[in-house]
mmCIF file of C-alpha atoms in Angstrom:
data_model
loop_
_atom_site.group_PDB
_atom_site.id
_atom_site.type_symbol
_atom_site.label_atom_id
_atom_site.label_comp_id
_atom_site.label_asym_id
_atom_site.label_seq_id
_atom_site.Cartn_x
_atom_site.Cartn_y
_atom_site.Cartn_z
ATOM 1 C CA THR A 447 68.388 85.307 83.432
ATOM 2 C CA GLN A 448 71.869 85.715 84.872
ATOM 3 C CA LEU A 449 74.505 84.962 82.252
ATOM 4 C CA LEU A 450 77.295 84.348 84.738
ATOM 5 C CA GLU A 451 76.617 82.208 87.797
ATOM 6 C CA GLN A 452 79.161 82.173 90.581
ATOM 7 C CA SER A 453 79.506 79.556 93.277
ATOM 8 C CA PRO A 454 79.562 79.521 96.140
ATOM 9 C CA GLN A 455 77.542 82.645 96.873
ATOM 10 C CA PHE A 456 79.009 82.904 100.380
ATOM 11 C CA LEU A 457 82.178 81.353 101.787
ATOM 12 C CA SER A 458 83.643 81.711 105.239
ATOM 13 C CA ILE A 459 86.889 79.885 106.006
ATOM 14 C CA GLN A 460 89.777 79.966 108.423
ATOM 15 C CA GLU A 461 92.997 81.782 107.660
ATOM 16 C CA GLY A 462 95.487 79.482 105.942
ATOM 17 C CA GLU A 463 92.924 77.331 104.150
ATOM 18 C CA ASN A 464 92.594 77.018 100.388
ATOM 19 C CA LEU A 465 89.468 77.801 98.387
ATOM 20 C CA THR A 466 88.108 77.863 94.857
ATOM 21 C CA VAL A 467 85.413 80.112 93.419
ATOM 22 C CA TYR A 468 83.677 79.190 90.185
ATOM 23 C CA CYS A 469 82.163 81.306 87.450
ATOM 24 C CA ASN A 470 79.984 79.468 84.938
ATOM 25 C CA SER A 471 78.012 80.383 81.852
ATOM 26 C CA SER A 472 76.430 78.846 78.793
ATOM 27 C CA SER A 473 77.746 81.752 76.722
ATOM 28 C CA VAL A 474 81.173 82.085 75.130
ATOM 29 C CA PHE A 475 83.144 85.140 76.215
ATOM 30 C CA SER A 476 85.925 86.874 74.319
ATOM 31 C CA SER A 477 87.529 87.743 77.638
ATOM 32 C CA LEU A 478 86.790 87.310 81.298
ATOM 33 C CA GLN A 479 87.863 89.358 84.266
ATOM 34 C CA TRP A 480 87.906 88.954 88.026
ATOM 35 C CA TYR A 481 87.338 91.879 90.356
ATOM 36 C CA ARG A 482 87.442 92.209 94.133
ATOM 37 C CA GLN A 483 85.272 94.727 95.932
ATOM 38 C CA GLU A 484 85.760 95.800 99.531
ATOM 39 C CA PRO A 485 83.088 97.614 101.580
ATOM 40 C CA GLY A 486 82.726 101.258 100.609
ATOM 41 C CA GLU A 487 84.819 100.856 97.497
ATOM 42 C CA GLY A 488 84.269 100.103 93.843
ATOM 43 C CA PRO A 489 85.415 96.804 92.326
ATOM 44 C CA VAL A 490 89.121 96.592 91.549
ATOM 45 C CA LEU A 491 90.418 94.527 88.658
ATOM 46 C CA LEU A 492 92.500 91.477 89.633
ATOM 47 C CA VAL A 493 93.084 89.811 86.288
ATOM 48 C CA THR A 494 91.923 89.503 82.684
ATOM 49 C CA VAL A 495 92.031 86.194 80.793
ATOM 50 C CA VAL A 496 91.476 86.054 77.057
ATOM 51 C CA THR A 497 92.641 82.655 75.791
ATOM 52 C CA GLY A 498 90.812 79.367 76.375
ATOM 53 C CA GLY A 499 92.741 77.277 78.892
ATOM 54 C CA GLU A 500 94.775 80.253 80.050
ATOM 55 C CA VAL A 501 96.120 80.193 83.608
ATOM 56 C CA LYS A 502 97.329 83.316 85.372
ATOM 57 C CA LYS A 503 98.855 83.626 88.809
ATOM 58 C CA LEU A 504 98.811 86.653 91.045
ATOM 59 C CA LYS A 505 100.776 85.774 94.186
ATOM 60 C CA ARG A 506 98.503 83.322 96.051
ATOM 61 C CA LEU A 507 95.660 83.680 93.525
ATOM 62 C CA THR A 508 95.407 81.413 90.475
ATOM 63 C CA PHE A 509 92.908 82.177 87.725
ATOM 64 C CA GLN A 510 91.903 79.792 84.966
ATOM 65 C CA PHE A 511 89.806 80.366 81.862
ATOM 66 C CA GLY A 512 87.960 77.304 80.579
ATOM 67 C CA ASP A 513 89.014 75.759 77.286
ATOM 68 C CA ALA A 514 85.676 76.701 75.710
ATOM 69 C CA ARG A 515 85.805 80.234 77.226
ATOM 70 C CA LYS A 516 82.500 79.658 79.010
ATOM 71 C CA ASP A 517 83.762 79.352 82.570
ATOM 72 C CA SER A 518 86.516 80.384 84.919
ATOM 73 C CA SER A 519 87.827 79.624 88.371
ATOM 74 C CA LEU A 520 89.715 81.503 91.042
ATOM 75 C CA HIS A 521 91.811 79.512 93.492
ATOM 76 C CA ILE A 522 93.292 81.110 96.590
ATOM 77 C CA THR A 523 96.068 79.338 98.458
ATOM 78 C CA ALA A 524 96.630 79.933 102.171
ATOM 79 C CA ALA A 525 93.894 82.546 102.467
ATOM 80 C CA GLN A 526 94.622 85.676 104.468
ATOM 81 C CA PRO A 527 92.198 88.103 106.169
ATOM 82 C CA GLY A 528 93.140 90.648 103.528
ATOM 83 C CA ASP A 529 91.501 88.387 100.931
ATOM 84 C CA THR A 530 88.090 89.129 102.444
ATOM 85 C CA GLY A 531 85.729 90.798 100.011
ATOM 86 C CA LEU A 532 83.187 90.363 97.240
ATOM 87 C CA TYR A 533 84.673 88.574 94.231
ATOM 88 C CA LEU A 534 83.048 89.250 90.888
ATOM 89 C CA CYS A 535 83.712 87.657 87.543
ATOM 90 C CA ALA A 536 82.775 89.664 84.465
ATOM 91 C CA GLY A 537 82.655 88.627 80.839
ATOM 92 C CA ALA A 538 82.796 90.470 77.544
ATOM 93 C CA LEU A 539 80.642 88.904 74.845
ATOM 94 C CA GLY A 540 82.333 90.414 71.826
ATOM 95 C CA PHE A 541 85.701 91.650 70.733
ATOM 96 C CA GLY A 542 85.770 95.412 70.957
ATOM 97 C CA ASN A 543 82.495 95.375 72.929
ATOM 98 C CA GLU A 544 83.291 97.262 76.086
ATOM 99 C CA LYS A 545 80.116 96.247 77.913
ATOM 100 C CA LEU A 546 80.738 93.688 80.627
ATOM 101 C CA THR A 547 78.273 91.267 82.187
ATOM 102 C CA PHE A 548 78.980 90.715 85.851
ATOM 103 C CA GLY A 549 78.563 87.451 87.698
ATOM 104 C CA THR A 550 76.341 86.920 90.708
ATOM 105 C CA GLY A 551 79.251 87.425 93.107
ATOM 106 C CA THR A 552 80.958 85.434 95.859
ATOM 107 C CA ARG A 553 81.259 87.006 99.284
ATOM 108 C CA LEU A 554 84.403 85.654 100.936
ATOM 109 C CA THR A 555 85.224 86.031 104.617
ATOM 110 C CA ILE A 556 88.558 84.866 105.982
ATOM 111 C CA ILE A 557 88.502 84.318 109.725
ATOM 112 C CA PRO A 558 91.787 85.102 111.526
ATOM 113 C CA SER B 349 94.871 103.885 85.442
ATOM 114 C CA ALA B 350 92.305 106.661 85.709
ATOM 115 C CA VAL B 351 91.260 108.048 89.064
ATOM 116 C CA ILE B 352 87.515 108.536 89.458
ATOM 117 C CA SER B 353 85.839 110.776 92.002
ATOM 118 C CA GLN B 354 82.159 110.382 92.757
ATOM 119 C CA LYS B 355 79.956 112.745 94.707
ATOM 120 C CA PRO B 356 78.085 112.317 96.958
ATOM 121 C CA SER B 357 79.589 109.235 98.563
ATOM 122 C CA ARG B 358 76.318 108.607 100.350
ATOM 123 C CA ASP B 359 72.974 110.288 100.886
ATOM 124 C CA ILE B 360 69.626 109.690 102.502
ATOM 125 C CA CYS B 361 66.729 110.896 100.394
ATOM 126 C CA GLN B 362 63.009 111.251 100.736
ATOM 127 C CA ARG B 363 60.598 109.367 98.511
ATOM 128 C CA GLY B 364 59.619 111.361 95.430
ATOM 129 C CA THR B 365 62.740 113.522 95.294
ATOM 130 C CA SER B 366 65.581 113.365 92.765
ATOM 131 C CA LEU B 367 69.328 113.212 93.303
ATOM 132 C CA THR B 368 72.182 113.848 90.902
ATOM 133 C CA ILE B 369 75.436 111.931 91.228
ATOM 134 C CA GLN B 370 78.602 113.387 89.754
ATOM 135 C CA CYS B 371 81.514 111.449 88.286
ATOM 136 C CA GLN B 372 84.824 113.223 87.592
ATOM 137 C CA VAL B 373 87.755 111.449 85.909
ATOM 138 C CA ASP B 374 91.321 112.733 86.072
ATOM 139 C CA SER B 375 91.955 111.993 82.381
ATOM 140 C CA GLN B 376 89.998 111.945 79.148
ATOM 141 C CA VAL B 377 88.256 108.642 78.551
ATOM 142 C CA THR B 378 86.119 107.436 75.694
ATOM 143 C CA MET B 379 83.751 105.075 77.455
ATOM 144 C CA MET B 380 81.936 105.875 80.692
ATOM 145 C CA PHE B 381 79.352 103.641 82.302
ATOM 146 C CA TRP B 382 76.886 103.803 85.152
ATOM 147 C CA TYR B 383 76.168 100.667 87.192
ATOM 148 C CA ARG B 384 73.732 99.901 89.974
ATOM 149 C CA GLN B 385 74.521 97.532 92.821
ATOM 150 C CA GLN B 386 71.511 96.678 94.939
ATOM 151 C CA PRO B 387 72.131 95.598 98.542
ATOM 152 C CA GLY B 388 74.102 92.356 98.639
ATOM 153 C CA GLN B 389 73.904 91.988 94.871
ATOM 154 C CA SER B 390 76.174 92.107 91.856
ATOM 155 C CA LEU B 391 76.476 94.955 89.362
ATOM 156 C CA THR B 392 73.885 95.799 86.724
ATOM 157 C CA LEU B 393 74.697 98.154 83.874
ATOM 158 C CA ILE B 394 72.293 101.094 83.701
ATOM 159 C CA ALA B 395 73.670 102.903 80.667
ATOM 160 C CA THR B 396 76.674 103.971 78.654
ATOM 161 C CA ALA B 397 77.266 107.710 78.886
ATOM 162 C CA ASN B 398 78.080 109.062 75.427
ATOM 163 C CA GLN B 399 79.905 112.338 75.059
ATOM 164 C CA GLY B 400 77.847 114.846 73.119
ATOM 165 C CA SER B 401 74.864 112.574 72.558
ATOM 166 C CA GLU B 402 72.133 110.746 74.430
ATOM 167 C CA ALA B 403 73.128 107.898 76.704
ATOM 168 C CA THR B 404 72.551 104.299 75.645
ATOM 169 C CA TYR B 405 70.298 102.579 78.168
ATOM 170 C CA GLU B 406 70.133 98.884 78.987
ATOM 171 C CA SER B 407 66.917 96.926 79.078
ATOM 172 C CA GLY B 408 64.857 97.894 82.110
ATOM 173 C CA PHE B 409 66.310 101.383 82.455
ATOM 174 C CA VAL B 410 64.817 104.509 80.904
ATOM 175 C CA ILE B 411 65.955 108.071 80.414
ATOM 176 C CA ASP B 412 63.038 109.587 82.318
ATOM 177 C CA LYS B 413 64.034 107.700 85.461
ATOM 178 C CA PHE B 414 67.826 107.892 85.052
ATOM 179 C CA PRO B 415 68.761 110.934 82.967
ATOM 180 C CA ILE B 416 72.481 111.054 82.206
ATOM 181 C CA SER B 417 74.668 113.895 81.034
ATOM 182 C CA ARG B 418 78.168 113.676 79.522
ATOM 183 C CA PRO B 419 79.252 117.200 78.571
ATOM 184 C CA ASN B 420 82.924 116.273 78.013
ATOM 185 C CA LEU B 421 85.398 113.386 78.138
ATOM 186 C CA THR B 422 86.104 113.687 81.872
ATOM 187 C CA PHE B 423 82.704 114.275 83.487
ATOM 188 C CA SER B 424 79.277 112.685 83.713
ATOM 189 C CA THR B 425 76.206 112.880 85.914
ATOM 190 C CA LEU B 426 73.473 110.383 86.709
ATOM 191 C CA THR B 427 70.175 111.572 88.136
ATOM 192 C CA VAL B 428 67.868 109.195 89.969
ATOM 193 C CA SER B 429 64.424 110.739 89.534
ATOM 194 C CA ASN B 430 61.275 110.447 91.614
ATOM 195 C CA MET B 431 62.978 108.071 93.990
ATOM 196 C CA SER B 432 61.303 105.217 95.804
ATOM 197 C CA PRO B 433 62.755 102.837 98.419
ATOM 198 C CA GLU B 434 63.441 100.344 95.613
ATOM 199 C CA ASP B 435 66.046 102.787 94.279
ATOM 200 C CA SER B 436 68.151 102.335 97.411
ATOM 201 C CA SER B 437 71.415 101.075 95.962
ATOM 202 C CA ILE B 438 75.043 101.849 95.339
ATOM 203 C CA TYR B 439 75.497 103.671 92.043
ATOM 204 C CA LEU B 440 78.923 103.264 90.463
ATOM 205 C CA CYS B 441 80.604 105.227 87.729
ATOM 206 C CA SER B 442 83.202 103.379 85.670
ATOM 207 C CA VAL B 443 85.452 103.999 82.699
ATOM 208 C CA SER B 444 86.953 101.668 80.148
ATOM 209 C CA GLN B 445 90.621 101.962 79.357
ATOM 210 C CA GLY B 446 91.358 98.609 77.801
ATOM 211 C CA ARG B 447 92.592 98.076 74.287
ATOM 212 C CA SER B 448 92.805 94.355 73.639
ATOM 213 C CA ALA B 449 90.388 93.526 76.447
ATOM 214 C CA ASN B 450 87.751 95.437 78.351
ATOM 215 C CA VAL B 451 89.188 96.825 81.549
ATOM 216 C CA LEU B 452 87.002 98.859 83.889
ATOM 217 C CA THR B 453 88.090 101.277 86.567
ATOM 218 C CA PHE B 454 85.403 102.151 89.098
ATOM 219 C CA GLY B 455 84.674 105.036 91.366
ATOM 220 C CA ALA B 456 84.040 104.318 95.027
ATOM 221 C CA GLY B 457 80.301 104.528 94.449
ATOM 222 C CA SER B 458 77.422 106.584 95.793
ATOM 223 C CA ARG B 459 75.279 104.826 98.390
ATOM 224 C CA LEU B 460 71.692 106.053 98.230
ATOM 225 C CA THR B 461 69.095 105.266 100.854
ATOM 226 C CA VAL B 462 65.530 106.273 100.057
ATOM 227 C CA LEU B 463 63.096 106.540 102.943
#
């Protein structure tokens, strides 16, 4: 059973469009992170959210942690080809527990 | 953040052989982890590499198949033993450097293809 389900699994859109990726679970997480992975590389951390309802912005990327800390979303405004990659959410179940559970992943392709 | 070097970056192996992957970190870290990423899939934690003691394996992974060494705070190895085509995956080394939240830094991964 996958603890963290991401949707959509695949997304291909034109440059300049907006998109939202969702990360859902029935479990409560102490913190949740988003990573982006490009081919031939390891995942790179984009953001960490720790407070229910928290919203963080990273340039054109907006991350939100659900009020109940069970879900999160990633919204990209005016997508660019450089946004192409595999987006992974990852949750920590306990405070001080370094083990992360990764989501199922969303493969995003931005078409120039 | 830490810089992680993994070797080999990729390899093609024959069924039944074993391969050891090395992970070198440029600074001392407490927590080191090994993940597997099967083709087109997300990441699955294999084990936590503990310095000076046996690794802690996740459900579905055993020491005989994935022996791990951690001789010091900057280095670890993962061996994939008696390989079969189902072991074809990317194997990723990562370290935790977070304090208030868990933050992982990953190596570039080792892509194994088993024929």
